[in-house]
């Protein structure tokens, strides 16, 4: 039997979950709506989704859907990307509050100044950023394809990488390129505690440590494998070990458990006291069955992107999708 150790997510109370899930299924069908969910969503939403994936997979699905409505259970930058790719479709989210600390760490005015202070640089941005930041970018990447995207740039070309400094440093090490980094980060991935992680490893020396590249360098240094959420799940499925310490948002354990049902999965411990659910993304967890239901009934909250921004932001996203065909063929 697989064992999942996490502090647990907020389960909706006083709600008949199966009844609500059935209503959501009916609404999706009657409105020709597709539900796209990220791996960090609560299990009851993942189980309803037409597609659950990482940022790259979700962008690909959004680009190819024939649905009239895209319901995005993730965070805002993901829904914005779907809208940029589908201006004629209705893109709705359960709550407009579900932002992203990493995206927020790159405000457009400051970033514009940063670009002007580094003339001649190609601007590569991690998809965890706002539509305005994408509109200032030459290329967008995700954690799945970042290495390939950087490798596609000629050696002589200086690069700005934003907003995640941890992913940026990891890419500098992997590709050997020097890059000007914007100093943004994710509160969830910066909360992992190396001392507690090593203690846990001492108790489970047969475990492999697997981590998302948004985690800090000292966590990545001790990891046996580093990858996007989709890559971490694949690794747990295909690797020969029987136990993993997983250093990314705890919602991933739901699909990882399905992918590797006989393996033991341990959530990497975070810095704060033991009552804090720091390895849960508070933004992702703002989506609930209840607000998802209301989102579908009322077709709210709709994402709008001004045309001036959309016309610029779509270009680096399309370049990324074009360059990512090999990643997608392997899925
Ligand atoms: P992935 O693209 O690897 O799913 O990462 C998204 C994210 O927000 C990680 O914090
Ligand atoms: Fe943003 Fe971090 Fe949440 Fe991912 S886990 S959506 S980077 S705040």
mmCIF file of C-alpha atoms and ligand atoms in Angstrom:
data_model
loop_
_atom_site.group_PDB
_atom_site.id
_atom_site.type_symbol
_atom_site.label_atom_id
_atom_site.label_comp_id
_atom_site.label_asym_id
_atom_site.label_seq_id
_atom_site.Cartn_x
_atom_site.Cartn_y
_atom_site.Cartn_z
ATOM 1 C CA UNK A 1 0.000 0.000 0.000
ATOM 2 C CA UNK A 2 1.185 3.470 -0.706
ATOM 3 C CA UNK A 3 1.488 5.847 2.227
ATOM 4 C CA UNK A 4 1.184 9.593 1.790
ATOM 5 C CA UNK A 5 2.440 11.823 4.553
ATOM 6 C CA UNK A 6 1.348 15.437 4.307
ATOM 7 C CA UNK A 7 -0.311 17.874 6.618
ATOM 8 C CA UNK A 8 -3.488 17.489 4.594
ATOM 9 C CA UNK A 9 -5.528 19.966 2.608
ATOM 10 C CA UNK A 10 -8.661 21.801 3.594
ATOM 11 C CA UNK A 11 -11.575 19.585 2.793
ATOM 12 C CA UNK A 12 -14.846 21.361 2.275
ATOM 13 C CA UNK A 13 -17.149 20.849 5.244
ATOM 14 C CA UNK A 14 -20.998 20.798 5.349
ATOM 15 C CA UNK A 15 -21.009 19.994 1.649
ATOM 16 C CA UNK A 16 -22.276 16.872 -0.019
ATOM 17 C CA UNK A 17 -19.154 16.476 -2.119
ATOM 18 C CA UNK A 18 -20.308 13.694 -4.467
ATOM 19 C CA UNK A 19 -23.536 15.627 -5.212
ATOM 20 C CA UNK A 20 -21.586 18.806 -5.926
ATOM 21 C CA UNK A 21 -19.116 16.912 -8.086
ATOM 22 C CA UNK A 22 -22.025 15.479 -10.107
ATOM 23 C CA UNK A 23 -23.522 18.934 -10.595
ATOM 24 C CA UNK A 24 -20.158 20.221 -11.802
ATOM 25 C CA UNK A 25 -19.864 17.322 -14.255
ATOM 26 C CA UNK A 26 -23.352 18.082 -15.626
ATOM 27 C CA UNK A 27 -22.609 21.791 -15.941
ATOM 28 C CA UNK A 28 -19.358 21.113 -17.788
ATOM 29 C CA UNK A 29 -21.208 18.923 -20.266
ATOM 30 C CA UNK A 30 -24.203 21.194 -20.838
ATOM 31 C CA UNK A 31 -21.986 24.268 -21.336
ATOM 32 C CA UNK A 32 -19.302 22.526 -23.406
ATOM 33 C CA UNK A 33 -16.756 23.621 -20.815
ATOM 34 C CA UNK A 34 -13.347 22.039 -20.254
ATOM 35 C CA UNK A 35 -11.902 21.951 -16.736
ATOM 36 C CA UNK A 36 -8.108 22.306 -16.640
ATOM 37 C CA UNK A 37 -6.466 21.753 -13.248
ATOM 38 C CA UNK A 38 -2.918 21.985 -11.965
ATOM 39 C CA UNK A 39 -1.317 19.166 -9.923
ATOM 40 C CA UNK A 40 -1.437 21.399 -6.839
ATOM 41 C CA UNK A 41 -5.235 21.475 -6.756
ATOM 42 C CA UNK A 42 -7.128 19.643 -4.023
ATOM 43 C CA UNK A 43 -7.858 15.992 -4.951
ATOM 44 C CA UNK A 44 -11.614 16.526 -5.307
ATOM 45 C CA UNK A 45 -10.980 19.085 -8.062
ATOM 46 C CA UNK A 46 -8.227 17.039 -9.748
ATOM 47 C CA UNK A 47 -10.642 14.096 -9.897
ATOM 48 C CA UNK A 48 -13.212 16.199 -11.796
ATOM 49 C CA UNK A 49 -10.799 17.749 -14.270
ATOM 50 C CA UNK A 50 -10.687 16.907 -17.968
ATOM 51 C CA UNK A 51 -6.942 17.410 -17.799
ATOM 52 C CA UNK A 52 -4.545 17.675 -14.848
ATOM 53 C CA UNK A 53 -1.024 18.779 -15.619
ATOM 54 C CA UNK A 54 1.976 21.042 -15.216
ATOM 55 C CA UNK A 55 2.161 24.564 -16.655
ATOM 56 C CA UNK A 56 3.415 23.362 -20.037
ATOM 57 C CA UNK A 57 0.776 20.632 -20.409
ATOM 58 C CA UNK A 58 -1.949 23.040 -19.338
ATOM 59 C CA UNK A 59 -0.816 25.631 -21.904
ATOM 60 C CA UNK A 60 -0.799 22.971 -24.611
ATOM 61 C CA UNK A 61 -4.291 21.835 -23.654
ATOM 62 C CA UNK A 62 -5.557 25.410 -23.608
ATOM 63 C CA UNK A 63 -4.037 25.997 -27.058
ATOM 64 C CA UNK A 64 -5.762 22.920 -28.523
ATOM 65 C CA UNK A 65 -9.196 22.841 -26.893
ATOM 66 C CA UNK A 66 -12.444 22.938 -28.874
ATOM 67 C CA UNK A 67 -14.526 23.753 -25.774
ATOM 68 C CA UNK A 68 -16.515 27.012 -25.652
ATOM 69 C CA UNK A 69 -15.533 27.720 -22.056
ATOM 70 C CA UNK A 70 -12.207 27.055 -20.315
ATOM 71 C CA UNK A 71 -12.535 26.720 -16.552
ATOM 72 C CA UNK A 72 -9.096 27.062 -15.001
ATOM 73 C CA UNK A 73 -8.455 25.577 -11.565
ATOM 74 C CA UNK A 74 -4.949 26.812 -10.970
ATOM 75 C CA UNK A 75 -3.611 30.322 -10.419
ATOM 76 C CA UNK A 76 -4.168 33.522 -12.391
ATOM 77 C CA UNK A 77 -1.075 33.471 -14.597
ATOM 78 C CA UNK A 78 -2.184 30.055 -15.903
ATOM 79 C CA UNK A 79 -5.697 31.291 -16.744
ATOM 80 C CA UNK A 80 -4.207 34.430 -18.327
ATOM 81 C CA UNK A 81 -2.019 32.246 -20.543
ATOM 82 C CA UNK A 82 -5.117 30.285 -21.607
ATOM 83 C CA UNK A 83 -6.917 33.552 -22.445
ATOM 84 C CA UNK A 84 -3.926 34.916 -24.381
ATOM 85 C CA UNK A 85 -4.027 31.745 -26.489
ATOM 86 C CA UNK A 86 -7.841 31.813 -26.831
ATOM 87 C CA UNK A 87 -9.063 35.406 -27.137
ATOM 88 C CA UNK A 88 -12.405 34.305 -28.596
ATOM 89 C CA UNK A 89 -13.186 31.835 -25.772
ATOM 90 C CA UNK A 90 -14.572 32.504 -22.335
ATOM 91 C CA UNK A 91 -11.901 31.732 -19.730
ATOM 92 C CA UNK A 92 -13.235 31.658 -16.163
ATOM 93 C CA UNK A 93 -11.717 30.969 -12.744
ATOM 94 C CA UNK A 94 -13.296 29.985 -9.411
ATOM 95 C CA UNK A 95 -11.695 32.997 -7.703
ATOM 96 C CA UNK A 96 -9.715 36.021 -8.867
ATOM 97 C CA UNK A 97 -7.814 35.953 -5.566
ATOM 98 C CA UNK A 98 -5.677 32.977 -6.613
ATOM 99 C CA UNK A 99 -2.517 34.837 -7.597
ATOM 100 C CA UNK A 100 1.075 33.608 -7.257
ATOM 101 C CA UNK A 101 3.813 34.970 -4.992
ATOM 102 C CA UNK A 102 6.405 34.375 -7.707
ATOM 103 C CA UNK A 103 4.400 36.223 -10.383
ATOM 104 C CA UNK A 104 3.804 39.065 -7.900
ATOM 105 C CA UNK A 105 7.548 39.352 -7.269
ATOM 106 C CA UNK A 106 7.970 40.913 -10.744
ATOM 107 C CA UNK A 107 5.924 44.130 -10.941
ATOM 108 C CA UNK A 108 5.757 45.515 -14.520
ATOM 109 C CA UNK A 109 7.178 49.001 -13.782
ATOM 110 C CA UNK A 110 10.261 47.655 -11.985
ATOM 111 C CA UNK A 111 10.787 44.975 -14.619
ATOM 112 C CA UNK A 112 10.623 47.498 -17.457
ATOM 113 C CA UNK A 113 13.363 49.486 -15.711
ATOM 114 C CA UNK A 114 15.460 46.316 -15.237
ATOM 115 C CA UNK A 115 15.252 45.620 -18.993
ATOM 116 C CA UNK A 116 16.256 49.191 -19.847
ATOM 117 C CA UNK A 117 19.257 48.900 -17.485
ATOM 118 C CA UNK A 118 20.434 45.791 -19.358
ATOM 119 C CA UNK A 119 20.307 46.744 -23.051
ATOM 120 C CA UNK A 120 20.957 44.094 -25.669
ATOM 121 C CA UNK A 121 19.700 41.247 -23.470
ATOM 122 C CA UNK A 122 17.170 38.685 -24.648
ATOM 123 C CA UNK A 123 14.353 38.487 -22.103
ATOM 124 C CA UNK A 124 13.379 34.954 -21.046
ATOM 125 C CA UNK A 125 10.598 34.703 -18.498
ATOM 126 C CA UNK A 126 9.310 31.758 -16.538
ATOM 127 C CA UNK A 127 5.594 31.318 -17.236
ATOM 128 C CA UNK A 128 4.870 32.210 -13.566
ATOM 129 C CA UNK A 129 4.538 35.924 -14.351
ATOM 130 C CA UNK A 130 1.788 38.346 -15.330
ATOM 131 C CA UNK A 131 0.557 38.968 -18.885
ATOM 132 C CA UNK A 132 2.284 42.400 -18.767
ATOM 133 C CA UNK A 133 5.640 40.753 -18.032
ATOM 134 C CA UNK A 134 5.081 38.210 -20.829
ATOM 135 C CA UNK A 135 4.385 41.142 -23.153
ATOM 136 C CA UNK A 136 7.914 42.442 -22.387
ATOM 137 C CA UNK A 137 9.497 39.006 -23.050
ATOM 138 C CA UNK A 138 11.191 37.439 -26.052
ATOM 139 C CA UNK A 139 10.696 33.873 -24.851
ATOM 140 C CA UNK A 140 8.596 32.204 -22.166
ATOM 141 C CA UNK A 141 9.529 28.887 -20.548
ATOM 142 C CA UNK A 142 8.203 26.474 -17.935
ATOM 143 C CA UNK A 143 10.110 24.192 -15.592
ATOM 144 C CA UNK A 144 9.622 21.387 -18.175
ATOM 145 C CA UNK A 145 11.337 23.091 -21.067
ATOM 146 C CA UNK A 146 13.530 25.816 -19.517
ATOM 147 C CA UNK A 147 16.814 24.079 -20.341
ATOM 148 C CA UNK A 148 15.811 23.499 -23.961
ATOM 149 C CA UNK A 149 14.660 27.114 -24.309
ATOM 150 C CA UNK A 150 17.960 28.485 -22.943
ATOM 151 C CA UNK A 151 19.960 26.063 -25.130
ATOM 152 C CA UNK A 152 18.077 27.345 -28.199
ATOM 153 C CA UNK A 153 19.586 30.831 -27.727
ATOM 154 C CA UNK A 154 22.895 31.563 -29.490
ATOM 155 C CA UNK A 155 25.942 31.484 -27.142
ATOM 156 C CA UNK A 156 26.864 35.122 -27.835
ATOM 157 C CA UNK A 157 23.430 36.440 -26.855
ATOM 158 C CA UNK A 158 23.233 37.923 -23.319
ATOM 159 C CA UNK A 159 20.112 36.817 -21.429
ATOM 160 C CA UNK A 160 17.862 38.234 -18.714
ATOM 161 C CA UNK A 161 16.007 35.507 -16.807
ATOM 162 C CA UNK A 162 13.002 36.325 -14.608
ATOM 163 C CA UNK A 163 11.286 36.140 -12.230
ATOM 164 C CA UNK A 164 12.545 33.038 -10.340
ATOM 165 C CA UNK A 165 16.121 33.379 -9.063
ATOM 166 C CA UNK A 166 16.233 29.742 -7.881
ATOM 167 C CA UNK A 167 15.255 28.326 -11.269
ATOM 168 C CA UNK A 168 17.593 30.901 -12.837
ATOM 169 C CA UNK A 169 20.597 29.744 -10.764
ATOM 170 C CA UNK A 170 19.759 26.118 -11.499
ATOM 171 C CA UNK A 171 19.678 26.907 -15.245
ATOM 172 C CA UNK A 172 23.002 28.757 -15.084
ATOM 173 C CA UNK A 173 24.528 25.615 -13.557
ATOM 174 C CA UNK A 174 22.862 23.242 -16.040
ATOM 175 C CA UNK A 175 23.491 25.228 -19.228
ATOM 176 C CA UNK A 176 26.771 26.972 -18.359
ATOM 177 C CA UNK A 177 25.269 30.285 -19.525
ATOM 178 C CA UNK A 178 25.647 33.510 -17.608
ATOM 179 C CA UNK A 179 22.312 35.235 -17.155
ATOM 180 C CA UNK A 180 21.155 38.418 -15.432
ATOM 181 C CA UNK A 181 18.646 37.222 -12.856
ATOM 182 C CA UNK A 182 15.603 38.984 -11.491
ATOM 183 C CA UNK A 183 15.429 38.195 -7.770
ATOM 184 C CA UNK A 184 11.941 36.762 -7.410
ATOM 185 C CA UNK A 185 10.939 33.550 -5.662
ATOM 186 C CA UNK A 186 8.035 31.354 -4.569
ATOM 187 C CA UNK A 187 7.063 31.415 -0.881
ATOM 188 C CA UNK A 188 6.118 27.742 -0.925
ATOM 189 C CA UNK A 189 9.328 26.448 -2.480
ATOM 190 C CA UNK A 190 11.472 28.680 -0.275
ATOM 191 C CA UNK A 191 9.880 27.234 2.859
ATOM 192 C CA UNK A 192 11.603 23.830 2.760
ATOM 193 C CA UNK A 193 13.967 23.338 5.714
ATOM 194 C CA UNK A 194 17.263 21.650 4.863
ATOM 195 C CA UNK A 195 17.962 20.519 8.455
ATOM 196 C CA UNK A 196 14.543 18.879 8.791
ATOM 197 C CA UNK A 197 14.852 17.392 5.319
ATOM 198 C CA UNK A 198 18.216 15.799 6.187
ATOM 199 C CA UNK A 199 16.771 14.510 9.469
ATOM 200 C CA UNK A 200 13.924 12.902 7.580
ATOM 201 C CA UNK A 201 16.408 11.408 5.124
ATOM 202 C CA UNK A 202 18.419 9.946 8.023
ATOM 203 C CA UNK A 203 15.253 8.197 9.193
ATOM 204 C CA UNK A 204 14.608 6.978 5.610
ATOM 205 C CA UNK A 205 18.036 6.403 4.031
ATOM 206 C CA UNK A 206 16.433 4.244 1.335
ATOM 207 C CA UNK A 207 14.388 7.222 0.074
ATOM 208 C CA UNK A 208 15.285 9.379 -2.929
ATOM 209 C CA UNK A 209 14.913 13.138 -2.615
ATOM 210 C CA UNK A 210 13.095 14.695 -5.573
ATOM 211 C CA UNK A 211 12.598 18.456 -5.934
ATOM 212 C CA UNK A 212 11.065 21.178 -8.082
ATOM 213 C CA UNK A 213 13.641 23.665 -9.462
ATOM 214 C CA UNK A 214 11.876 26.566 -7.705
ATOM 215 C CA UNK A 215 13.335 25.186 -4.446
ATOM 216 C CA UNK A 216 16.478 26.840 -3.054
ATOM 217 C CA UNK A 217 19.977 25.760 -4.093
ATOM 218 C CA UNK A 218 20.764 23.900 -0.852
ATOM 219 C CA UNK A 219 17.664 21.730 -1.355
ATOM 220 C CA UNK A 220 18.472 21.113 -5.023
ATOM 221 C CA UNK A 221 22.048 20.168 -4.073
ATOM 222 C CA UNK A 222 20.854 17.143 -2.058
ATOM 223 C CA UNK A 223 18.170 16.108 -4.569
ATOM 224 C CA UNK A 224 18.543 12.894 -6.570
ATOM 225 C CA UNK A 225 16.224 14.266 -9.221
ATOM 226 C CA UNK A 226 15.018 17.775 -10.143
ATOM 227 C CA UNK A 227 12.094 18.447 -12.451
ATOM 228 C CA UNK A 228 8.731 19.997 -13.195
ATOM 229 C CA UNK A 229 5.652 18.625 -11.450
ATOM 230 C CA UNK A 230 4.954 16.337 -14.438
ATOM 231 C CA UNK A 231 8.590 15.152 -14.492
ATOM 232 C CA UNK A 232 8.551 14.422 -10.739
ATOM 233 C CA UNK A 233 5.431 12.263 -11.136
ATOM 234 C CA UNK A 234 6.985 10.407 -14.069
ATOM 235 C CA UNK A 235 10.153 9.850 -12.080
ATOM 236 C CA UNK A 236 8.255 8.371 -9.126
ATOM 237 C CA UNK A 237 6.361 6.135 -11.587
ATOM 238 C CA UNK A 238 9.367 4.840 -13.513
ATOM 239 C CA UNK A 239 12.291 4.880 -11.091
ATOM 240 C CA UNK A 240 13.221 1.707 -9.206
ATOM 241 C CA UNK A 241 13.263 3.170 -5.654
ATOM 242 C CA UNK A 242 10.324 2.478 -3.347
ATOM 243 C CA UNK A 243 10.366 5.653 -1.298
ATOM 244 C CA UNK A 244 10.613 9.380 -2.112
ATOM 245 C CA UNK A 245 10.910 12.613 -0.170
ATOM 246 C CA UNK A 246 9.067 15.122 -2.342
ATOM 247 C CA UNK A 247 10.147 18.787 -2.209
ATOM 248 C CA UNK A 248 7.348 20.609 -3.962
ATOM 249 C CA UNK A 249 3.781 21.648 -3.175
ATOM 250 C CA UNK A 250 1.996 18.825 -1.359
ATOM 251 C CA UNK A 251 -0.965 18.680 -3.791
ATOM 252 C CA UNK A 252 1.282 16.755 -6.201
ATOM 253 C CA UNK A 253 1.075 13.719 -3.918
ATOM 254 C CA UNK A 254 -2.454 12.932 -5.117
ATOM 255 C CA UNK A 255 -1.471 12.136 -8.716
ATOM 256 C CA UNK A 256 1.936 10.805 -7.651
ATOM 257 C CA UNK A 257 0.200 8.256 -5.464
ATOM 258 C CA UNK A 258 -1.968 7.203 -8.423
ATOM 259 C CA UNK A 259 1.138 6.948 -10.621
ATOM 260 C CA UNK A 260 3.150 4.950 -8.063
ATOM 261 C CA UNK A 261 0.519 3.229 -5.885
ATOM 262 C CA UNK A 262 2.906 0.848 -4.127
ATOM 263 C CA UNK A 263 5.538 3.418 -3.232
ATOM 264 C CA UNK A 264 5.940 5.485 -0.088
ATOM 265 C CA UNK A 265 5.759 9.242 -0.559
ATOM 266 C CA UNK A 266 6.940 11.651 2.121
ATOM 267 C CA UNK A 267 6.288 15.401 1.870
ATOM 268 C CA UNK A 268 9.504 17.400 2.444
ATOM 269 C CA UNK A 269 9.234 19.330 5.733
ATOM 270 C CA UNK A 270 9.052 23.101 5.746
ATOM 271 C CA UNK A 271 10.671 25.737 7.938
ATOM 272 C CA UNK A 272 7.839 26.728 10.162
ATOM 273 C CA UNK A 273 6.454 24.998 13.207
ATOM 274 C CA UNK A 274 4.696 21.720 12.635
ATOM 275 C CA UNK A 275 1.202 23.218 12.532
ATOM 276 C CA UNK A 276 1.971 25.325 9.460
ATOM 277 C CA UNK A 277 0.964 23.926 6.076
ATOM 278 C CA UNK A 278 3.827 25.840 4.428
ATOM 279 C CA UNK A 279 4.315 23.290 1.687
ATOM 280 C CA UNK A 280 0.790 24.018 0.492
ATOM 281 C CA UNK A 281 0.257 26.880 -1.930
ATOM 282 C CA UNK A 282 -2.399 29.077 -0.324
ATOM 283 C CA UNK A 283 -3.231 30.545 -3.747
ATOM 284 C CA UNK A 284 -3.846 27.180 -5.422
ATOM 285 C CA UNK A 285 -5.915 26.094 -2.434
ATOM 286 C CA UNK A 286 -8.290 29.085 -2.828
ATOM 287 C CA UNK A 287 -10.075 27.004 -5.456
ATOM 288 C CA UNK A 288 -12.748 24.841 -3.836
ATOM 289 C CA UNK A 289 -15.569 22.651 -5.090
ATOM 290 C CA UNK A 290 -18.021 25.344 -3.989
ATOM 291 C CA UNK A 291 -16.459 28.266 -5.859
ATOM 292 C CA UNK A 292 -15.827 26.002 -8.847
ATOM 293 C CA UNK A 293 -19.537 25.190 -8.896
ATOM 294 C CA UNK A 294 -20.552 28.880 -8.713
ATOM 295 C CA UNK A 295 -17.961 29.726 -11.350
ATOM 296 C CA UNK A 296 -19.679 27.325 -13.764
ATOM 297 C CA UNK A 297 -23.265 28.268 -12.876
ATOM 298 C CA UNK A 298 -22.680 32.012 -13.220
ATOM 299 C CA UNK A 299 -19.830 31.786 -15.761
ATOM 300 C CA UNK A 300 -17.723 34.008 -13.550
ATOM 301 C CA UNK A 301 -14.961 35.208 -12.951
ATOM 302 C CA UNK A 302 -13.947 35.960 -16.489
ATOM 303 C CA UNK A 303 -10.343 36.700 -17.441
ATOM 304 C CA UNK A 304 -9.836 39.734 -19.685
ATOM 305 C CA UNK A 305 -6.528 40.774 -21.216
ATOM 306 C CA UNK A 306 -6.258 44.118 -23.045
ATOM 307 C CA UNK A 307 -5.491 43.570 -26.747
ATOM 308 C CA UNK A 308 -2.354 45.737 -26.597
ATOM 309 C CA UNK A 309 -0.860 43.338 -24.017
ATOM 310 C CA UNK A 310 -2.260 40.168 -25.559
ATOM 311 C CA UNK A 311 -0.834 40.838 -29.017
ATOM 312 C CA UNK A 312 2.673 41.106 -27.539
ATOM 313 C CA UNK A 313 2.343 38.379 -24.890
ATOM 314 C CA UNK A 314 1.219 35.700 -27.342
ATOM 315 C CA UNK A 315 4.480 35.829 -29.317
ATOM 316 C CA UNK A 316 6.888 34.453 -26.647
ATOM 317 C CA UNK A 317 4.265 31.861 -25.614
ATOM 318 C CA UNK A 318 3.891 30.639 -29.197
ATOM 319 C CA UNK A 319 7.691 30.460 -29.544
ATOM 320 C CA UNK A 320 7.784 28.363 -26.380
ATOM 321 C CA UNK A 321 5.059 25.985 -27.621
ATOM 322 C CA UNK A 322 6.883 25.583 -30.920
ATOM 323 C CA UNK A 323 10.185 24.789 -29.146
ATOM 324 C CA UNK A 324 8.459 22.394 -26.711
ATOM 325 C CA UNK A 325 7.192 19.860 -29.216
ATOM 326 C CA UNK A 326 9.800 17.244 -28.138
ATOM 327 C CA UNK A 327 8.698 17.492 -24.462
ATOM 328 C CA UNK A 328 5.068 17.019 -25.452
ATOM 329 C CA UNK A 329 5.780 14.091 -27.764
ATOM 330 C CA UNK A 330 7.214 12.209 -24.768
ATOM 331 C CA UNK A 331 3.997 12.548 -22.736
HETATM 332 P P1 LIG B 1 5.067 23.230 -13.013
HETATM 333 O O1 LIG B 1 5.030 23.881 -14.345
HETATM 334 O O2 LIG B 1 6.270 22.378 -12.802
HETATM 335 O O3 LIG B 1 3.791 22.495 -12.762
HETATM 336 O O4 LIG B 1 5.188 24.371 -11.888
HETATM 337 C C1 LIG B 1 4.192 25.316 -11.677
HETATM 338 C C2 LIG B 1 4.337 25.985 -10.387
HETATM 339 O O5 LIG B 1 3.663 26.954 -10.095
HETATM 340 C C3 LIG B 1 5.313 25.499 -9.459
HETATM 341 O O6 LIG B 1 5.226 26.218 -8.276
HETATM 342 FE FE1 LIG B 2 3.148 30.473 -7.395
HETATM 343 FE FE2 LIG B 2 4.641 29.133 -5.656
HETATM 344 FE FE3 LIG B 2 2.015 28.768 -5.702
HETATM 345 FE FE4 LIG B 2 3.560 27.825 -7.712
HETATM 346 S S1 LIG B 2 3.575 27.162 -5.569
HETATM 347 S S2 LIG B 2 1.613 28.923 -7.919
HETATM 348 S S3 LIG B 2 5.096 29.461 -7.823
HETATM 349 S S4 LIG B 2 3.075 30.666 -5.168
#
